[in-house]
Coordinates of C-alpha atoms and ligand atoms in Angstrom, one line a residue:
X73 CA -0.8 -32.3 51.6
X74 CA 2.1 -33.9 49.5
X75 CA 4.9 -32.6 49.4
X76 CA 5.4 -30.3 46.2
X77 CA 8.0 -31.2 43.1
X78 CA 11.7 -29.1 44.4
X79 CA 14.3 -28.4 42.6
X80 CA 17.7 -26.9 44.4
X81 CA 19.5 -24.0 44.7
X82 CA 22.7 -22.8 46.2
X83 CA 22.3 -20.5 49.4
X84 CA 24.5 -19.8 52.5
X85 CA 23.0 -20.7 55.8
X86 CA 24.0 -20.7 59.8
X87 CA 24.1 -24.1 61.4
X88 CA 23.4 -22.8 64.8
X89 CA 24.0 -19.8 66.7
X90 CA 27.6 -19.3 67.1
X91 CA 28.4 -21.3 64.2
X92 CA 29.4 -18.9 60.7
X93 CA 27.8 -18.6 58.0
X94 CA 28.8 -21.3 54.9
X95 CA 27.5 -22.4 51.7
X96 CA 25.3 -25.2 51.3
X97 CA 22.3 -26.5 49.1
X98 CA 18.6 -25.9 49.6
X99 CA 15.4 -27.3 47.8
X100 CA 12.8 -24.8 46.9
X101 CA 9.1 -25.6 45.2
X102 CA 8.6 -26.0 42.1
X103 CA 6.0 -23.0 41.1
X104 CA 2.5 -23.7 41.7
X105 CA -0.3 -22.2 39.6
X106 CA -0.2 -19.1 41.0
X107 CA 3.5 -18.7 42.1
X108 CA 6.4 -16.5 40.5
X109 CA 9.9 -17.8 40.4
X110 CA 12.6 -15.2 41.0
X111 CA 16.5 -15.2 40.0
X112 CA 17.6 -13.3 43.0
X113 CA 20.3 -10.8 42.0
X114 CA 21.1 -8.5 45.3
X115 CA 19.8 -9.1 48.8
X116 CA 20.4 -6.5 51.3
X117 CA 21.6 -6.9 54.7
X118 CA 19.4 -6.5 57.7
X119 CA 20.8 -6.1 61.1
X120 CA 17.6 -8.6 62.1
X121 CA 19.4 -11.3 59.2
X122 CA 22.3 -11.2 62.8
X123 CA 20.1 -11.0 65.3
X124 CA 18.1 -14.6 63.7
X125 CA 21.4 -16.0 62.4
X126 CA 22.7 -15.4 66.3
X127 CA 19.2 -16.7 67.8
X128 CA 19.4 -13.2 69.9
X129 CA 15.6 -12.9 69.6
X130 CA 14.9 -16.9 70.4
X131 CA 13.0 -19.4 68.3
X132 CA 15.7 -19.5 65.1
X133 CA 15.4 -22.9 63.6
X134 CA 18.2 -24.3 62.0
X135 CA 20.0 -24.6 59.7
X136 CA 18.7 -20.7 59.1
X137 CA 19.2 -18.9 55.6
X138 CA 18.2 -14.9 56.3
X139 CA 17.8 -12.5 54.1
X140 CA 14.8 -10.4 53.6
X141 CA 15.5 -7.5 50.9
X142 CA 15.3 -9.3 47.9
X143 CA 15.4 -8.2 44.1
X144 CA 15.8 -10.3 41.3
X145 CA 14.7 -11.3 37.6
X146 CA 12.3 -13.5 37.2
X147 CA 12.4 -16.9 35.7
X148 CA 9.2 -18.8 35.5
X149 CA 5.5 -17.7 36.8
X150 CA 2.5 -20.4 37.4
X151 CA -0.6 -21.0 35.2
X152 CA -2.8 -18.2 37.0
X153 CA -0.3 -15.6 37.6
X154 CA -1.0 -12.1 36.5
X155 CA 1.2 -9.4 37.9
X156 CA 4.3 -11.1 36.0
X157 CA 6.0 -12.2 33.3
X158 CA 9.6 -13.7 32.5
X159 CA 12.3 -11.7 32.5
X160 CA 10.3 -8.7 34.8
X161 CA 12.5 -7.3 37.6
X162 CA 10.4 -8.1 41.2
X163 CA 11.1 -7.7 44.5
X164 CA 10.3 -10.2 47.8
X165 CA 10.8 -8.3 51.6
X166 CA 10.1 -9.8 54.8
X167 CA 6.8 -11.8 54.3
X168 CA 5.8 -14.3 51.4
X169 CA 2.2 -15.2 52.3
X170 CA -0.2 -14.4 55.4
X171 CA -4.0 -15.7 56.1
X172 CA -5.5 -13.1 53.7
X173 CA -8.9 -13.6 55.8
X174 CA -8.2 -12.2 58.8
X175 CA -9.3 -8.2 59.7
X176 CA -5.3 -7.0 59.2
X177 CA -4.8 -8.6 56.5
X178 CA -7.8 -7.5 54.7
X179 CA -7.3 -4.0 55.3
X180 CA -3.6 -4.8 53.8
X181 CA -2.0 -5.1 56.9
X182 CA -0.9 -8.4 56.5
X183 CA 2.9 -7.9 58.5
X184 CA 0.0 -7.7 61.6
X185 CA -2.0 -10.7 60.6
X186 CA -3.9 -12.2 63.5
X187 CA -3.7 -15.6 62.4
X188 CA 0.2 -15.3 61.5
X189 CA 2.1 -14.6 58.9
X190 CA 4.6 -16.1 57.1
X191 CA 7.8 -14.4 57.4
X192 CA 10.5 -14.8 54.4
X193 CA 12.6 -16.6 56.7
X194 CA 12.2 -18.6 60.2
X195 CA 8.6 -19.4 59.9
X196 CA 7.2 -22.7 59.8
X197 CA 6.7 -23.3 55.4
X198 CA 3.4 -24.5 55.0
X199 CA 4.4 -25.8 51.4
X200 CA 7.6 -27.5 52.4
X201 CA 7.8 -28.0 56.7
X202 CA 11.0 -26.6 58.4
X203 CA 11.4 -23.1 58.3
X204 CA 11.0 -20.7 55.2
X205 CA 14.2 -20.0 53.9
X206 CA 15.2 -16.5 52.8
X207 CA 17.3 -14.4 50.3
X208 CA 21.1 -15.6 51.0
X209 CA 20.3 -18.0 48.2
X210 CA 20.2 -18.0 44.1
X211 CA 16.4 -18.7 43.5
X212 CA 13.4 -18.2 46.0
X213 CA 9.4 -19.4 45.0
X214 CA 6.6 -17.2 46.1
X215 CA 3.5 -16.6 46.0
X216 CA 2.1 -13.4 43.1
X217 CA 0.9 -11.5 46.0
X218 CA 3.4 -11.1 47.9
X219 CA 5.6 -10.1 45.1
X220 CA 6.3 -6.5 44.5
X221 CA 7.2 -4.1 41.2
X222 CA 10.3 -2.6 41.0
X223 CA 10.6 0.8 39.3
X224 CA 12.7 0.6 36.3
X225 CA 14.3 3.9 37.1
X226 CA 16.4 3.3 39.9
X227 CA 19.5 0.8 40.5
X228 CA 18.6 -2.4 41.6
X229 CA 21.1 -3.2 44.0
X230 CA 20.5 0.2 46.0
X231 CA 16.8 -0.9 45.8
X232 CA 17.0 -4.1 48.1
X233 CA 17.1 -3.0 51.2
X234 CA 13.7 -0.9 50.3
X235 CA 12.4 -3.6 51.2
X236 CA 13.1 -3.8 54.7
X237 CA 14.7 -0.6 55.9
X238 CA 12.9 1.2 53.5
X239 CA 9.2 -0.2 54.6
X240 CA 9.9 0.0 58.2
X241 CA 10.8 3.9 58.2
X242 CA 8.3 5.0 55.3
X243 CA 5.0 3.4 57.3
X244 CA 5.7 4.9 60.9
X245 CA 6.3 7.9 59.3
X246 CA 3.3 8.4 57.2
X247 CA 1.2 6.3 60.1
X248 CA 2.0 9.2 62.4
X249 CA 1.5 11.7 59.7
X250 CA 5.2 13.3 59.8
X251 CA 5.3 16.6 57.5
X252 CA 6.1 20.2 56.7
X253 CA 6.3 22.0 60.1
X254 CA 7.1 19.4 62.7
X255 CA 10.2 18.3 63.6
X256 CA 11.6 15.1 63.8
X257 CA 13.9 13.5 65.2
X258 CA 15.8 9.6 63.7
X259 CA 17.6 7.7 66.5
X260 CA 20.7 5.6 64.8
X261 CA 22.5 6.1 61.3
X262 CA 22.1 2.6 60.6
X263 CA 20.6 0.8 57.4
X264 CA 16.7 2.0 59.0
X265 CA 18.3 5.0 60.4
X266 CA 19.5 6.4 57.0
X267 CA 16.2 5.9 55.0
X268 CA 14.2 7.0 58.1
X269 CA 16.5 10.5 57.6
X270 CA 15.9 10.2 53.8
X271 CA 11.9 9.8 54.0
X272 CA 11.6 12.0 56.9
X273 CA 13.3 15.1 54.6
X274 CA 11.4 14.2 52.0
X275 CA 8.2 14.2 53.8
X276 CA 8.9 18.1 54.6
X277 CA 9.6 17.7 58.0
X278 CA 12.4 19.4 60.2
X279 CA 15.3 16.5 60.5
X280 CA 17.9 15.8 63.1
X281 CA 19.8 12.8 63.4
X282 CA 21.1 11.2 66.7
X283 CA 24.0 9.1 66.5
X284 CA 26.8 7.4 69.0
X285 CA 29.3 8.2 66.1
X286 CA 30.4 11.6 65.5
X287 CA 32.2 10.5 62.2
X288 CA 28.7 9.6 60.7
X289 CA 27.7 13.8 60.8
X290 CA 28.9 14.6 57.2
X291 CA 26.8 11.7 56.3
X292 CA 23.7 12.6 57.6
X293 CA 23.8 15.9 56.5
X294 CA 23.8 14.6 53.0
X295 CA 21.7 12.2 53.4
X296 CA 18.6 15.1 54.7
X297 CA 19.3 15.9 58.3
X298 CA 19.3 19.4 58.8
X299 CA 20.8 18.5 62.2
X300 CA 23.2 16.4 63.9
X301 CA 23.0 15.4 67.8
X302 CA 25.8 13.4 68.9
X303 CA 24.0 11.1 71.6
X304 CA 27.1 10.4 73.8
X305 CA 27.1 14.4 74.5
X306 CA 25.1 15.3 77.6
X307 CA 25.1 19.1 76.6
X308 CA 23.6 18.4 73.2
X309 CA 21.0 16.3 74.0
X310 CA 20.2 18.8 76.5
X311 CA 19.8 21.5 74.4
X312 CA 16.7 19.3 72.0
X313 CA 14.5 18.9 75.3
X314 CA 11.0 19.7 74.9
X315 CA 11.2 19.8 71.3
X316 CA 10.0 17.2 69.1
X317 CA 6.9 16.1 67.7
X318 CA 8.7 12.5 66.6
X319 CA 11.3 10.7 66.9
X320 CA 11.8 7.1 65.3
X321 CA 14.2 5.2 67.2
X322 CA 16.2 2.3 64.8
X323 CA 19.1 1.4 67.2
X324 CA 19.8 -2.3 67.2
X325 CA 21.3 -2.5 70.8
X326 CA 20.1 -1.8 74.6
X327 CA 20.1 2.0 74.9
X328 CA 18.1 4.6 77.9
X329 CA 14.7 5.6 75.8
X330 CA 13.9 7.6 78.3
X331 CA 16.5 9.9 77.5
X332 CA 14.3 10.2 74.0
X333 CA 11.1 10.3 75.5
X334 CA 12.7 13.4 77.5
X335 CA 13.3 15.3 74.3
X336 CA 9.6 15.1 73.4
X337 CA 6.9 17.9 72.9
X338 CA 3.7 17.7 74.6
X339 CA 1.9 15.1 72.7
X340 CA 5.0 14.3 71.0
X341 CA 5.5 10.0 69.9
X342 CA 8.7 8.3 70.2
X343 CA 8.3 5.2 68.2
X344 CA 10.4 2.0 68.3
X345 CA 11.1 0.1 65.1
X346 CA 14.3 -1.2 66.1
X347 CA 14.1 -4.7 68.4
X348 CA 17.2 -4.8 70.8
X349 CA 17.8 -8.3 72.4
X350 CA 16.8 -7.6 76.2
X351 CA 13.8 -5.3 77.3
X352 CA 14.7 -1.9 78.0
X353 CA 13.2 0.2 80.7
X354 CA 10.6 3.2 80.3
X355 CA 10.1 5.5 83.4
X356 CA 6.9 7.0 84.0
X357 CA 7.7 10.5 84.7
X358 CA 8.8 10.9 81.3
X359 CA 5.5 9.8 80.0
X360 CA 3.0 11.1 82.1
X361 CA 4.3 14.5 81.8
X362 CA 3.6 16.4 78.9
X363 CA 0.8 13.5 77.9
X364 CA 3.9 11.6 76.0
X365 CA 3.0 8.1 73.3
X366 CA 5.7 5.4 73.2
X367 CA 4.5 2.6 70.2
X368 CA 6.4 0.2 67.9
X369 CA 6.0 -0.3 64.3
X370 CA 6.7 -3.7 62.4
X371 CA 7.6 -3.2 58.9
X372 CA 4.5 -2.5 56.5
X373 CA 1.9 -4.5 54.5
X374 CA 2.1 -4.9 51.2
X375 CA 0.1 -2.1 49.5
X376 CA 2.3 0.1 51.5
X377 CA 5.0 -1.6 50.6
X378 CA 4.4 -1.1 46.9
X379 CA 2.8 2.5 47.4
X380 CA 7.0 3.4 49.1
X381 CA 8.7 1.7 46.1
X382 CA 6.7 3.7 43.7
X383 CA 7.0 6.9 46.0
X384 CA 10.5 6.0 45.8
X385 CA 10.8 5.7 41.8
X386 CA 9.5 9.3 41.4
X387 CA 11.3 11.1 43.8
X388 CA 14.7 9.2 42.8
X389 CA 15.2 7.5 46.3
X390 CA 17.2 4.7 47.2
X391 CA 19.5 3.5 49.6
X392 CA 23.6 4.4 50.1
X393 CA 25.0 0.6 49.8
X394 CA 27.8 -0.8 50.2
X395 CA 28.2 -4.4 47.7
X396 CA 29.9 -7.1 49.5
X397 CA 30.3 -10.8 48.1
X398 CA 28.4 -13.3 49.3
X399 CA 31.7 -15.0 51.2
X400 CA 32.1 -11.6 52.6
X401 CA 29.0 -12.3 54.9
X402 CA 30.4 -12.7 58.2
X403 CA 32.7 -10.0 58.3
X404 CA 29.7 -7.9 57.2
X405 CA 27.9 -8.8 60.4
X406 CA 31.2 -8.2 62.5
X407 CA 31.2 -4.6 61.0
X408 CA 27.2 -4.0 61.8
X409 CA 28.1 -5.0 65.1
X410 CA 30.8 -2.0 65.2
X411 CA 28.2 0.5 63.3
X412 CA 30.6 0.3 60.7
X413 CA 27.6 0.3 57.8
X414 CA 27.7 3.0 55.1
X415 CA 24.5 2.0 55.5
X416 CA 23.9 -1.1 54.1
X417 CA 25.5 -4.2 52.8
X418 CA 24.2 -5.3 50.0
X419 CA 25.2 -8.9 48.5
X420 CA 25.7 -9.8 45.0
X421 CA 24.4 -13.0 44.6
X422 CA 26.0 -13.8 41.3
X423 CA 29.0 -14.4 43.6
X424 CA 27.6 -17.2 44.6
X425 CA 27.3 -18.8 41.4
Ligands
NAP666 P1 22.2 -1.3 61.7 O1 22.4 -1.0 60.3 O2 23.2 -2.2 62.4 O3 22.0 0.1 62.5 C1 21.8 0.2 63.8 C2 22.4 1.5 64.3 O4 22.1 1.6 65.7 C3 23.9 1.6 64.2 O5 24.4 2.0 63.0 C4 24.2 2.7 65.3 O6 24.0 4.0 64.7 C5 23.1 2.4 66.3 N1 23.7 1.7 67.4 C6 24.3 0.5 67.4 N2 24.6 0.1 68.7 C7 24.2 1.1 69.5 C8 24.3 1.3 70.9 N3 24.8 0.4 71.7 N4 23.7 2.5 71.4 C9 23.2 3.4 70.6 N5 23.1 3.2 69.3 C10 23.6 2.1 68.7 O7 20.8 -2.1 61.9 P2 19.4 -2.0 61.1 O8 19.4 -3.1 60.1 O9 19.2 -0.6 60.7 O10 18.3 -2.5 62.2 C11 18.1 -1.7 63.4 C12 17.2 -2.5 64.3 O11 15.9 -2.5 63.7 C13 17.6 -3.9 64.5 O12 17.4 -4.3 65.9 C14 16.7 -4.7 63.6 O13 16.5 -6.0 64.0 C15 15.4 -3.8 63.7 N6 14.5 -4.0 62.6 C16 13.2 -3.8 63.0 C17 12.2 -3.9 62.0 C18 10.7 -3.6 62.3 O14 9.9 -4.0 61.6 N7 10.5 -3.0 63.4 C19 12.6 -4.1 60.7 C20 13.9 -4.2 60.4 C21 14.9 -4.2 61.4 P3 25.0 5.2 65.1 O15 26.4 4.8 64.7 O16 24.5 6.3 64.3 O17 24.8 5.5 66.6
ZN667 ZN1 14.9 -6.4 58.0
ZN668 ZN1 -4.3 -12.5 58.5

C-alpha cells in the first residue's frame, strides 16, 4: 500500500524509557475518504500514558507519544464521512480502528477484538508503519467510526478523561449489573478510582471507597462514597469482611488482592481494571470459600463508549480535573506516582502551540 499524503503536527514524545518527555514534530495522514480530522484541544492524563512512556508493561516502541482521552474540534472530514462536520466537537479514547469482522467486534466489543485492535497509541499503524501515535499532540486522523459525540452540555476539558477513566469504570459496572441494594466497594481514588465512585453512586448502589491516603476522605465523600475505608488500617478493613457484592479494584501499583477478595460476600466479584507492572498473587482459600469471581475488564467498545458519554450528558457527570500545560507533563507523572492526582491531569493543548 503507498504510503498516504502527511502533513505535520507538533506533539511531545518519550525517546525511551527513562528518557523525559520533550517536544518534537510528528507526520499524521492526510484524511482518507472516510476519515475525520480533529484539532485536539484537552487530552487527559492516564496513569497507563506512564506506565507505556516508562516501558513498565514491555513492548513500548519509540519514540512513543501517549495520550488516550482526547477532545477536540474538528477540522476537515473525508468524502464518505457522515457522523461529522467542521467545526463539531468529537472525542477519540484508547482505540482508533479494530478488524470490524471478527465475533467482538461485531457485537461492539471491539477493545476485545480477536484479530487485534489498534490502540490510539503503541500499536503497529497500518496506514503509516511505526507505532500509532496518540493525543500529546495538536492534530490526530481517524477513522468516523471510532470517533465519538460529545455532549454539548458539559465542559470539555472535564470531559477527556471520559474517555478512558470514564469507559473503564462505567462497563464493569453495568457488565456486572451494579445497582440499588448492593453494595460496592472502589479500590484507589485515582483518575478510574474517582469515576468508578461517581458511576457506582449514580447507578444506586451502596459506595465505599478504599484508599492508602487518609487525606483523600473529604473527597470521596463528595464525589458519592457514602463510605471511606482507609486501606493501611487493619481494624477497618476488618470491620467490611464478608460484605460486598463488588468491588472494582483501579490501583496502579502491586498491592495484596486477597485482602479484597476477603471482604467479599458469597458470590461477591472483585474485578481488576487497574494493570500493575509485576503479577500479583491470589490465594485460593479466599476464593474457594464463599464461591468468590476474580475477572478483569479492559476499557469498553465503542457503542458503550458513546452510550457513557451520553449517560453522562444527562446526568451532568464529568470528571474533577486538574489543567496542567503541556511542559508540565513530567512533573505530572512524578505527582501520579505520589497519588498526588485531584484526580486527573488534564493538558491544554493550546499550550503547545
Ligand atoms: P492514578 O490516577 O495514578 O490512580 C491510581 C491510584 O491507585 C492512586 O491514586 C492511589 O489511590 C492508588 N495507589 C497508588 N499506588 C498504590 C499502592 N502502592 N498501593 C495501593 N494503592 C495505590 O491511575 P489511573 O489512571 O486511575 O489508572 C489506574 C490503573 O488502571 C493503572 O495501572 C492504569 O494503567 C490502569 N488502567 C487500566 C485500564 C483498563 O482498561 N483496564 C484503563 C485505564 C487505566 P489512593 O491514594 O486512593 O490509595
Ligand atoms: Zn487510559
Ligand atoms: Zn475484531
Amino acid at each position: 500500500m503507498p504510503k498516504p499524503i502527511c502533513y505535520s503536527t507538533k506533539a511531545y514524545s518519550a525517546g525511551s524509557a527513562s528518557a523525559k518527555l520533550g517536544a518534537t514534530t510528528i507526520d499524521r495522514r492526510e484524511p482518507g475518504a472516510m476519515d475525520v480530522q480533529i484539532q485536539i484541544l484537552f487530552c487527559g492524563v492516564c496513569h497507563s500514558d506512564l506506565h507505556t512512556a516508562r516501558n513498565e508493561w514491555g513492548g513500548t516502541m519509540y519514540p512513543a507519544v501517549p495520550g488516550h482521552e482526547i477532545v477536540g474540534r474538528v477540522t476537515k472530514v473525508g468524502g464518505s464521512v457522515t457522523k461529522f462536520k467542521v467545526g463539531d466537537m468529537a472525542g477519540v479514547g484508547c482505540l482508533v480502528d479494530s478488524c470490524r469482522r471478527c465475533p467482538s467486534c461485531r457485537e461492539g466489543l471491539e477493545q476485545y477484538c480477536e484479530t487485534g485492535m489498534v490502540m490510539t497509541y503503541n500499536s503497529p499503524d497500518p496506514h503509516l508503519g511505526g507505532p500509532t501515535l496518540g493525543g500529546y499532540s495538536q492534530s490526530i486522523v481517524v477513522t468516523q467510526d471510532f470517533v465519538l459525540k460529545i455532549p454539548a452540555n458539559l465542559e470539555l476539558a472535564a470531559v477527556a478523561p471520559l474517555l478512558c477513566a470514564g469507559i473503564t469504570t462505567y462497563s464493569p459496572l453495568r457488565h456486572w449489573k451494579v445497582g440499588p441494594g448492593q453494595k460496592v466497594g472502589i479500590v484507589g481514588l485515582g483518575g478510574l478510582g474517582h469515576m468508578g465512585v461517581k458511576f457506582a453512586r449514580a447507578f444506586g448502589a451502596r459506595v465505599v471507597l478504599f484508599t492508602t491516603s487518609p487525606g483523600k476522605t473529604q473527597d470521596a465523600l463528595r464525589l458519592g462514597a457514602h463510605e471511606v475505608v482507609v486501606s493501611k488500617e487493619e481494624a477497618q478493613m476488618q470491620a467490611q469482611a464478608g460484605s460486598f457484592d463488588f468491588i472494582l479494584d483501579a490501583v496502579s501499583a502491586n498491592h495484596d488482592l486477597n485482602a479484597y477478595l476477603n471482604l467479599l460476600k458469597r458470590d461477591g466479584t472483585l474485578v481488576l481494571v487497574g494493570a500493575p507492572e509485576k503479577p500479583m498473587s491470589i490465594g485460593a482459600f479466599p476464593l474457594i470459600f464463599r464461591r468468590r469471581s476474580f475477572a478483569g475488564s479492559l476499557i469498553g467498545g465503542l457503542p458503550e463508549t458513546q452510550e457513557m458519554l451520553d449517560f453522562c450528558g444527562k446526568n451532568g457527570i464529568t470528571c474533577d480535573i486538574e489543567k496542567i500545560r503541556m511542559d508540565q507533563i513530567n512533573e505530572a507523572y512524578e505527582r501520579m506516582l505520589k497519588s498526588d492526582v485531584k484526580y486527573r491531569f488534564v493538558i491544554d493543548m493550546a499550550t503547545l502551540r
